[in-house]
Coordinates of C-alpha atoms and ligand atoms in Angstrom, one line a residue:
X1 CA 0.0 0.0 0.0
X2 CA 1.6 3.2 -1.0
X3 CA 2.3 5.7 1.9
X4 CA 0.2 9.0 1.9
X5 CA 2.6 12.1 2.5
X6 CA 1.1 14.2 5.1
X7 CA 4.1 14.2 7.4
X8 CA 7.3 15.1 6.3
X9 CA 10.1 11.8 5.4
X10 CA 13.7 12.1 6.7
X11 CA 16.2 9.7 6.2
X12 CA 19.5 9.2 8.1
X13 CA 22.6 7.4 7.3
X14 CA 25.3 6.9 9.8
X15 CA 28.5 4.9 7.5
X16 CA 30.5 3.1 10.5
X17 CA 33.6 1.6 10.0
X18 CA 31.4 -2.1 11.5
X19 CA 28.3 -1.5 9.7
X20 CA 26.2 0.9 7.6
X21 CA 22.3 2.0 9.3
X22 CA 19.6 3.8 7.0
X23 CA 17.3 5.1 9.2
X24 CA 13.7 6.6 8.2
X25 CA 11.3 8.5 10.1
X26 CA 8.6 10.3 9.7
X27 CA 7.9 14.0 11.5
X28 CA 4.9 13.7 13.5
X29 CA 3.8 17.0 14.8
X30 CA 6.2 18.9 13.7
X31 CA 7.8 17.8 17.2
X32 CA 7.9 13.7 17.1
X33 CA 9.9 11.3 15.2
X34 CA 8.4 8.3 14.2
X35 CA 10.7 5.8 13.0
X36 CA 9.0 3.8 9.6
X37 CA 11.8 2.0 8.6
X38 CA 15.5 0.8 9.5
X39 CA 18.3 -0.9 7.9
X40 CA 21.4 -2.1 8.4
X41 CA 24.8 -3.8 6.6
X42 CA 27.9 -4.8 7.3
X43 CA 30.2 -2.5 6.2
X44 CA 33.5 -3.2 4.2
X45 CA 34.7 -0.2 2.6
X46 CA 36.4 1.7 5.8
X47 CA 38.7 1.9 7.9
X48 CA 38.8 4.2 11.0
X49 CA 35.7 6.1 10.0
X50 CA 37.2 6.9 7.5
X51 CA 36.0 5.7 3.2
X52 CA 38.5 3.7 2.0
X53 CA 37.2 1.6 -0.7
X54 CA 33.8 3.4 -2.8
X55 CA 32.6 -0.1 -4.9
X56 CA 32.2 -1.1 -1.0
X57 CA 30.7 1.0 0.6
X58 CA 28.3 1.8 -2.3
X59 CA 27.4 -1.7 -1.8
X60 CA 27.2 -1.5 1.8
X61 CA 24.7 1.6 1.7
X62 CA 23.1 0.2 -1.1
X63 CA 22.0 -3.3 0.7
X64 CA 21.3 -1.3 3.8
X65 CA 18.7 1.4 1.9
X66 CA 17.3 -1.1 0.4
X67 CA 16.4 -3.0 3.6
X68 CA 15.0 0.5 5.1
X69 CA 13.3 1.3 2.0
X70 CA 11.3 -2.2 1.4
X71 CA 10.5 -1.8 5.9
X72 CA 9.1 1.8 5.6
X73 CA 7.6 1.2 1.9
X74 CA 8.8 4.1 0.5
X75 CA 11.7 5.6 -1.2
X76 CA 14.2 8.3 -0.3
X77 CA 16.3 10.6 -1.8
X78 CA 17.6 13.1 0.4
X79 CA 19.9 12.3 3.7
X80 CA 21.6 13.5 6.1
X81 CA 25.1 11.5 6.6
X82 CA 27.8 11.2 9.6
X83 CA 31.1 12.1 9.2
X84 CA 34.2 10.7 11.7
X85 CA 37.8 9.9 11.5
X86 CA 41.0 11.6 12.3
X87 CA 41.1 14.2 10.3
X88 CA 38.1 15.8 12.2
X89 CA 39.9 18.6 14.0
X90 CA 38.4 21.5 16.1
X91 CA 39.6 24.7 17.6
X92 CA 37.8 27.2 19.8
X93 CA 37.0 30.8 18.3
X94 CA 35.8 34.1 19.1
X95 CA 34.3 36.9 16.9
X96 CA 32.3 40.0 18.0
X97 CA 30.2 42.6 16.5
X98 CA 28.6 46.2 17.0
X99 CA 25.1 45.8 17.7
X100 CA 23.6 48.1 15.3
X101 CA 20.3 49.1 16.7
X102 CA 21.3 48.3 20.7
X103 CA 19.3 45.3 20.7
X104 CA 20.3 42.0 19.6
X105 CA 18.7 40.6 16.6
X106 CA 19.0 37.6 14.4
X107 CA 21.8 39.2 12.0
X108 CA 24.2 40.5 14.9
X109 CA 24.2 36.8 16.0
X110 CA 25.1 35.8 12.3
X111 CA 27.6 38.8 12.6
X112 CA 29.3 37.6 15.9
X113 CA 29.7 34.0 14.3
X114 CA 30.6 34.8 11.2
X115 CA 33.6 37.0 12.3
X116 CA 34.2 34.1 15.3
X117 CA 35.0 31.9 11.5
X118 CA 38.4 34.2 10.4
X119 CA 40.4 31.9 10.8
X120 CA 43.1 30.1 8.9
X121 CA 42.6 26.8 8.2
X122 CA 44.7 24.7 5.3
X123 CA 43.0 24.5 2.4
X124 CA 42.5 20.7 2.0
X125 CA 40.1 20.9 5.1
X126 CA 36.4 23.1 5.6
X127 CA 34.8 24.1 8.5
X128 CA 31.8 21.4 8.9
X129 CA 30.7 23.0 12.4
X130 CA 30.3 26.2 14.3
X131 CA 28.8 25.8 17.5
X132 CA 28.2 28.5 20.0
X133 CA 29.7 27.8 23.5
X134 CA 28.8 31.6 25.1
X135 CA 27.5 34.5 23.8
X136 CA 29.2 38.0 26.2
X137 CA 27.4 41.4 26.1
X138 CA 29.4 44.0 26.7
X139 CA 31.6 42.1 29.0
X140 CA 28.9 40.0 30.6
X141 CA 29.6 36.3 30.1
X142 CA 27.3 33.8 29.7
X143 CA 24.3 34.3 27.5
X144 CA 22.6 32.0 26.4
X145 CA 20.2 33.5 23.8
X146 CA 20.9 37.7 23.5
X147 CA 18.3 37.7 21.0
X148 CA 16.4 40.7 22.6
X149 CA 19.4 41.7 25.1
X150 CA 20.3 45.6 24.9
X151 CA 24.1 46.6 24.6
X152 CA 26.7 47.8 22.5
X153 CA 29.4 44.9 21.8
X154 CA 28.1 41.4 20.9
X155 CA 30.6 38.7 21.1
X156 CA 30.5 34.8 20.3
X157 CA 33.0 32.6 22.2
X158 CA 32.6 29.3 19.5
X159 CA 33.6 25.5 19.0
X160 CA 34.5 25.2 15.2
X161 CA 34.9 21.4 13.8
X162 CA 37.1 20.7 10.4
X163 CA 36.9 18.0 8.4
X164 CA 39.3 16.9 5.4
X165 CA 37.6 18.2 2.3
X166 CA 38.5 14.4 0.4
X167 CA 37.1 12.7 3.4
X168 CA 34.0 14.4 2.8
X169 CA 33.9 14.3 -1.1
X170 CA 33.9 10.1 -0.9
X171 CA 30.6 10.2 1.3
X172 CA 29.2 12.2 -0.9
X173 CA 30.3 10.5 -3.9
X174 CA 29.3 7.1 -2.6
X175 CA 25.9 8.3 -1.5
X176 CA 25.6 10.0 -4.9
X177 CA 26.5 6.3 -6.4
X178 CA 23.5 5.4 -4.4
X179 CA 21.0 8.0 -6.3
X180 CA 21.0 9.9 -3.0
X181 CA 21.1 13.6 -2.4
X182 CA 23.0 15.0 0.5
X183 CA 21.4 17.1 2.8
X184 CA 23.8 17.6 5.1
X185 CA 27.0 16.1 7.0
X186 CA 27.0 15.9 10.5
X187 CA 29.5 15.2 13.0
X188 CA 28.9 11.8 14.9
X189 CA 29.8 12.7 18.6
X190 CA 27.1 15.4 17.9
X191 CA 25.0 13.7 16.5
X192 CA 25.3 10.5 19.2
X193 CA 25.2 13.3 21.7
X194 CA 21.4 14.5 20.2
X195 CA 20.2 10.7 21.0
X196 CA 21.9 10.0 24.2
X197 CA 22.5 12.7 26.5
X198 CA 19.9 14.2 28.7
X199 CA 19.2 18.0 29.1
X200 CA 20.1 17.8 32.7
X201 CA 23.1 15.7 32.0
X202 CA 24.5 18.6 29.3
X203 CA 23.2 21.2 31.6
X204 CA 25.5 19.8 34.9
X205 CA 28.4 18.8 32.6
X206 CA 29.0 15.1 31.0
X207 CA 31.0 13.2 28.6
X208 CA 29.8 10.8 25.9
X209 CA 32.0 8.3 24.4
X210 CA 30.9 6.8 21.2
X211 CA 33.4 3.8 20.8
X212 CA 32.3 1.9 17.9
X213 CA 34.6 -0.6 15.2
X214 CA 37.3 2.2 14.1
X215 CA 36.6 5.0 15.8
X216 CA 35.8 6.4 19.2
X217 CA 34.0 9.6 19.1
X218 CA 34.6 12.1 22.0
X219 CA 31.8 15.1 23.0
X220 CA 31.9 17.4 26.2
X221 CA 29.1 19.9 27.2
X222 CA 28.7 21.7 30.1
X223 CA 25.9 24.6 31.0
X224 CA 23.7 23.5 28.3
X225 CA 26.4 23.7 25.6
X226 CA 28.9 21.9 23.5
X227 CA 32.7 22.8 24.6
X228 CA 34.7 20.5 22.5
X229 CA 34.8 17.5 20.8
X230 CA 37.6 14.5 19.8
X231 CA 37.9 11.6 16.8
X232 CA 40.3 9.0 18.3
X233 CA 41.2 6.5 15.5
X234 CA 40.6 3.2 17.6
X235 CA 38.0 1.0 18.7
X236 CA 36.6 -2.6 19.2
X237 CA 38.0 -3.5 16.0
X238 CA 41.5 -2.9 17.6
X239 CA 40.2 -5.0 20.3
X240 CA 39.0 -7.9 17.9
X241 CA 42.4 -8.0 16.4
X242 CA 44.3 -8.4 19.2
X243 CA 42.0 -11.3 20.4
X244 CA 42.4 -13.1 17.0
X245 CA 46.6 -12.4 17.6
X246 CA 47.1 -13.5 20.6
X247 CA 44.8 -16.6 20.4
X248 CA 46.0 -17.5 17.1
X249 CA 42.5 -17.3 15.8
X250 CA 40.6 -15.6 12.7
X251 CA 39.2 -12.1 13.1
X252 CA 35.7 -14.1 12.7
X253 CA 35.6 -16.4 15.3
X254 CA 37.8 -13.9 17.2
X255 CA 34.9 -11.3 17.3
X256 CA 32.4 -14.1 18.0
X257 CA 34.2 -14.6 21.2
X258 CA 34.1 -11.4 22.1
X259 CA 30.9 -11.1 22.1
X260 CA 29.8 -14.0 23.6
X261 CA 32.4 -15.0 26.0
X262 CA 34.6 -12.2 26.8
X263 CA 34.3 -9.3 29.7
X264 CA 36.6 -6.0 30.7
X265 CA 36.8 -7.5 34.2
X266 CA 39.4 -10.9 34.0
X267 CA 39.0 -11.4 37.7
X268 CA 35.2 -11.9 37.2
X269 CA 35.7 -14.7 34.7
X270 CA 36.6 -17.7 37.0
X271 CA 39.2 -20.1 36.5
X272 CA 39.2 -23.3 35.2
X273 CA 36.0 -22.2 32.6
X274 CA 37.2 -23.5 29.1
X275 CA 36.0 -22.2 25.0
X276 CA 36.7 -24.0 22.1
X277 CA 39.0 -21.6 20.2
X278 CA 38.9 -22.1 16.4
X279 CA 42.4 -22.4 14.7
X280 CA 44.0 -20.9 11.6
X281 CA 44.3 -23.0 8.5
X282 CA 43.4 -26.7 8.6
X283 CA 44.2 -27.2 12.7
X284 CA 42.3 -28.5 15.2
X285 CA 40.2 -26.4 17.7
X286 CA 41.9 -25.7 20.7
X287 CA 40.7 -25.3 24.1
X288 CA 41.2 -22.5 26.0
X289 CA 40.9 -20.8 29.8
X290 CA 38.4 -18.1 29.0
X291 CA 40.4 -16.3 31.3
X292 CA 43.1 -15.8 28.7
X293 CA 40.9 -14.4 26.4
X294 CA 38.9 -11.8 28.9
X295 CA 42.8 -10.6 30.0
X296 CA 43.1 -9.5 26.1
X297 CA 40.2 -7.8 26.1
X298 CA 40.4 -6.0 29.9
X299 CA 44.1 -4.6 28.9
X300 CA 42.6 -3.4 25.2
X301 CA 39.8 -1.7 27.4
X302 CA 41.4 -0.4 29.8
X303 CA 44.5 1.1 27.2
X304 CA 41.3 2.2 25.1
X305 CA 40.0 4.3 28.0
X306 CA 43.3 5.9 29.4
X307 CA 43.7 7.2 26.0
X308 CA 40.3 8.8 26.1
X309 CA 41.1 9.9 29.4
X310 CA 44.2 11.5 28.6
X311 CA 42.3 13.5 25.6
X312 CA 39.6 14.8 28.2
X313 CA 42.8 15.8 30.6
X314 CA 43.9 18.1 27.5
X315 CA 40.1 19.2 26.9
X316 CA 40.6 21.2 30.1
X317 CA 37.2 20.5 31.5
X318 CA 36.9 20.2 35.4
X319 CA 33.9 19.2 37.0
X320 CA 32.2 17.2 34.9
X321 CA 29.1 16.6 37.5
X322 CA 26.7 14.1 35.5
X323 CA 29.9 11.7 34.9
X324 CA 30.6 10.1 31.7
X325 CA 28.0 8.1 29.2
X326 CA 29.2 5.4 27.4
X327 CA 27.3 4.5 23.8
X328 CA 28.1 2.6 20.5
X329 CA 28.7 -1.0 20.2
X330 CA 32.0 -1.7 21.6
X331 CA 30.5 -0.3 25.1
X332 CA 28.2 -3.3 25.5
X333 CA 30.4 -5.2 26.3
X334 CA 29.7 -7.1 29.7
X335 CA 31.9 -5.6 32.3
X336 CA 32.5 -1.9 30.0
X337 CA 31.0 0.4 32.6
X338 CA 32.6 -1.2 35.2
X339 CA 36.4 -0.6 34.1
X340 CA 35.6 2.9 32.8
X341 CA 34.4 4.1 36.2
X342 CA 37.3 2.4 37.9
X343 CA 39.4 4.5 34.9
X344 CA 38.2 7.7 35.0
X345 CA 37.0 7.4 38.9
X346 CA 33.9 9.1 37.9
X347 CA 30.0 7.7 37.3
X348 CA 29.3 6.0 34.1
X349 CA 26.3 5.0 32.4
X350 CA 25.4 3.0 29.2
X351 CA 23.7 5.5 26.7
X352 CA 20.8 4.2 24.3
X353 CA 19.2 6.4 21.9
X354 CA 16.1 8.4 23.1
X355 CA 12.6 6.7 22.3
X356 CA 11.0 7.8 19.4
X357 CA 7.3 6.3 18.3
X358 CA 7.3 3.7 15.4
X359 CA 10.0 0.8 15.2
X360 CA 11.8 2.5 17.7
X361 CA 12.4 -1.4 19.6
X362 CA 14.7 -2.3 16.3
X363 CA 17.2 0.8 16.9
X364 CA 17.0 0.5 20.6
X365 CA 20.8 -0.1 21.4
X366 CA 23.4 2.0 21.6
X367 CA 25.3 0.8 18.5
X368 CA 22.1 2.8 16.8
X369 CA 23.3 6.2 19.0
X370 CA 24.9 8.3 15.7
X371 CA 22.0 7.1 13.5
X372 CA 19.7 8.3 15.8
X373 CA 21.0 11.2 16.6
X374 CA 21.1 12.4 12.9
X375 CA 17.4 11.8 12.6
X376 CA 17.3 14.1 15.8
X377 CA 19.9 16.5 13.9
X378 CA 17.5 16.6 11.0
X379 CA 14.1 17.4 13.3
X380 CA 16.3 20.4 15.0
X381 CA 16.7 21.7 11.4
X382 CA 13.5 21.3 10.2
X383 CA 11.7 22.6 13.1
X384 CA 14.5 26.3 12.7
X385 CA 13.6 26.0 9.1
X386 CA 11.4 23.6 7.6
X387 CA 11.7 25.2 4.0
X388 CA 15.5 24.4 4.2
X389 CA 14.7 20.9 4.7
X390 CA 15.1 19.2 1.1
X391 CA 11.9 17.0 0.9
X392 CA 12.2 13.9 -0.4
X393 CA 10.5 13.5 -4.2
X394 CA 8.9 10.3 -3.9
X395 CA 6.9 8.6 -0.8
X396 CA 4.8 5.9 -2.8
X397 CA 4.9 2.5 -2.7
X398 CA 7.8 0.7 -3.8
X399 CA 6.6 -2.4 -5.6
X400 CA 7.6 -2.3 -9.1
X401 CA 9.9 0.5 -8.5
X402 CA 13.8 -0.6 -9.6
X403 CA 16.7 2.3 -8.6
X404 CA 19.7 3.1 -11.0
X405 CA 22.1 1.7 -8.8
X406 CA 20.1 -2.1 -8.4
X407 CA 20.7 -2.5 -12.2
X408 CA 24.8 -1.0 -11.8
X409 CA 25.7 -1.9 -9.0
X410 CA 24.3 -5.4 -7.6
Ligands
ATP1 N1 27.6 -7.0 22.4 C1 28.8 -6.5 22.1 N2 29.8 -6.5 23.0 C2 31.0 -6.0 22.7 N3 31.3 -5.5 21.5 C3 30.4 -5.4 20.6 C4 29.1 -5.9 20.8 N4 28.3 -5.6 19.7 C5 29.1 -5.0 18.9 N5 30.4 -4.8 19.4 C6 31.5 -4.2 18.8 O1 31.2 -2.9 18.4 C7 31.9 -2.5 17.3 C8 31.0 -1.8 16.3 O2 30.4 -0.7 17.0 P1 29.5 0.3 16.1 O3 28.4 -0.4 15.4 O4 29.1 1.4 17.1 O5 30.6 0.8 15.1 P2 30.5 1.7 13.8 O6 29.6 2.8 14.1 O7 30.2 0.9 12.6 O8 32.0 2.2 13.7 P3 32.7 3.6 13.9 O9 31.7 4.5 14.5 O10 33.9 3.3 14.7 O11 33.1 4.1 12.5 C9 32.6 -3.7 16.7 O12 34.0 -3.6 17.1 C10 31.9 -4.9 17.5 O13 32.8 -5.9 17.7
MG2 MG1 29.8 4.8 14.8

């Protein structure tokens, strides 16, 4: 049955270095998300967040729309896309203006964050992001929103994100491959951030981690706002590896026992408790103390979150009072939470993405945090400025219908 288009259609994809999500949702309200259809595919084409290989990940996103497309029963064309890897960079700025009229309007804000922008930056890398940490009137620090506020001198104090122009170009190119428009690129620690972290939580100061495959994302707000924000280049996949070294297994069977078997805490996992531990080649299985394998993972963990916890020691930022939140999918894993509190000797939760109405149950885990979190990214956008949102062409059924890539590309 085709789909009637009363509400608006948004689509999200988030392109992990583990897997690729499409995520489609409907805007209910003008305030609610409903989510209408999901998808999701292993993905082959990166490494450390970063596009490595287009053919791949064109496949990738092309399995995973289709999955989303067939579930919601409608077709997109318009998205909005995650970006991640280490060439994300950020710098704090500051720009101010006169205000013209002695009342804060719309334009002097533009003013103050346009000039906060002069900045050199080399030339193979744009600014993706600016995002207001404080607004000062005339000296007084701390404004939230001067719309309205009298003075003479506005000025913006701002968090600017870069990106590698190239870095960019291949999402684009391999979501253009996919006959889909880009609506915008988003940085995934915000975007994770939009999903997981309460109000109260950004308003006291926190910390969310996103550690997925490649990547672990970094984001750190305090009074409401964002103050900075950090691309580390490692992740579970690093921790996969290491399993499949040092039990001389492949990087399969080496993340199925991860998953199933393995926890951050060694000393939990008692003695004498054996897995069969597939070989390389033509071998025999081995048995092995599972022991062994959870003192892989604990040291990977651990290592994992003293880099992290060195990066927020250089992030300047004391008192962060809600603790940290821990999301994506390498944080699930039994024992995580534990070994980052003992780490960063603060409180630490597991994040999962906000409810939304819909098939919210299929998303519900924090591996689906980014994904999420661009859908929310999207709603913020269209709700400032619904005729910037580029709506999608076609919301009828798809029976019958074949795309451009299906006949190229599969
Ligand atoms: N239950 C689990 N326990 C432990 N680790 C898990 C679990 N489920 C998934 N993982 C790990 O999570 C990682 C994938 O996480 P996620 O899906 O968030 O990554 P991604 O978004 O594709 O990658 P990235 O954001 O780094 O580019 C893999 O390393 C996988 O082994
Ligand atoms: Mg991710």
């Amino acid at each position: 049955m085709a789909r009637t288009n009363s509400n608006e259609i948004i689509a999200a994809v988030d392109i992990g270095t583990s897997k690729i999500v499409v995520l489609i949702a409907e805007i209910n309200h003008e305030s609610d998300l409903k989510i209408i259809g999901t998808g999701t595919y292993k993905s082959s084409g990166l490494k450390k967040g970063v596009v490595v290989n287009i053919e791949s990940t064109v496949d990738s996103i092309a399995q995973a729309i289709e999955q989303a497309e067939k579930f919601a029963d409608c077709e997109i064309n318009t998205v909005f896309a995650g970006i991640a890897g280490s060439h994300v960079r950020s710098y704090d700025g500051h720009g101010f203006v006169r205000i013209n009229s002695g009342e804060v309007d719309y334009s002097d804000v533009e003013g103050a964050i346009d000039a906060s922008k002069a900045m050199k930056i080399p030339s193979e890398e744009r600014i993706l992001h600016v995002l207001p940490k404080d607004y000062i009137i005339d000296g007084q620090e701390g404004i939230r929103d001067p719309i309205g506020m009298s003075g003479i001198r506005l000025e913006a104090d701002v968090h600017i994100v870069t990106i590698s122009r190239s870095a960019e170009e291949n999402i684009i190119k391999s979501l253009e491959r996919c006959d889909l428009e880009v609506q915008e690129i988003v940085l995934e620690p915000l975007a994770s951030s939009m999903s997981v972290l309460s109000k109260d939580e950004k308003d006291l100061g926190a910390c969310l981690i996103d550690i997925g495959g490649g990547t672990t994302d970094i984001a750190i707000f305090k009074d409401g706002q964002i103050l900075t924000t950090k691309v580390i280049p490692i992740g579970g996949d690093h921790v996969t590896k290491d399993i499949a070294h040092e039990l001389k297994t492949p990087i399969e069977s080496a993340e199925a026992l991860k998953i199933e078997h393995a926890c951050t805490l060694s000393h939990l996992n008692g003695t004498g408790e054996s897995i069969e531990v597939p070989s390389v080649g033509d071998r025999a299985p081995r048995n092995t103390d599972i022991k062994i394998l959870s003192a892989v993972v604990e040291q990977r963990y651990r290592e994992l979150f003293e880099v992290v916890l060195e990066e927020i020691g250089k992030m300047n930022t004391d008192n962060l009072r809600a603790g940290i939140v821990l999301t994506g999918g390498t944080s699930q894993l039994a024992g995580a939470v534990e070994l980052a509190e003992e780490v960063f000797s603060s409180d630490v939760r597991l994040g999962y993405p906000k409810p939304m109405s819909g098939a919210f149950e299929t998303i519900n885990s924090p591996e689906n945090a980014t994904g999420a979190g661009l859908l929310l990214y999207a709603l913020k956008k269209f709700q400032s400025n619904p005729e910037e949102l580029i709506k999608q062409k076609s919301s009828g059924s798809l029976i019958e219908k074949t795309r451009d890539w299906f006949k190229t590309n599969l």
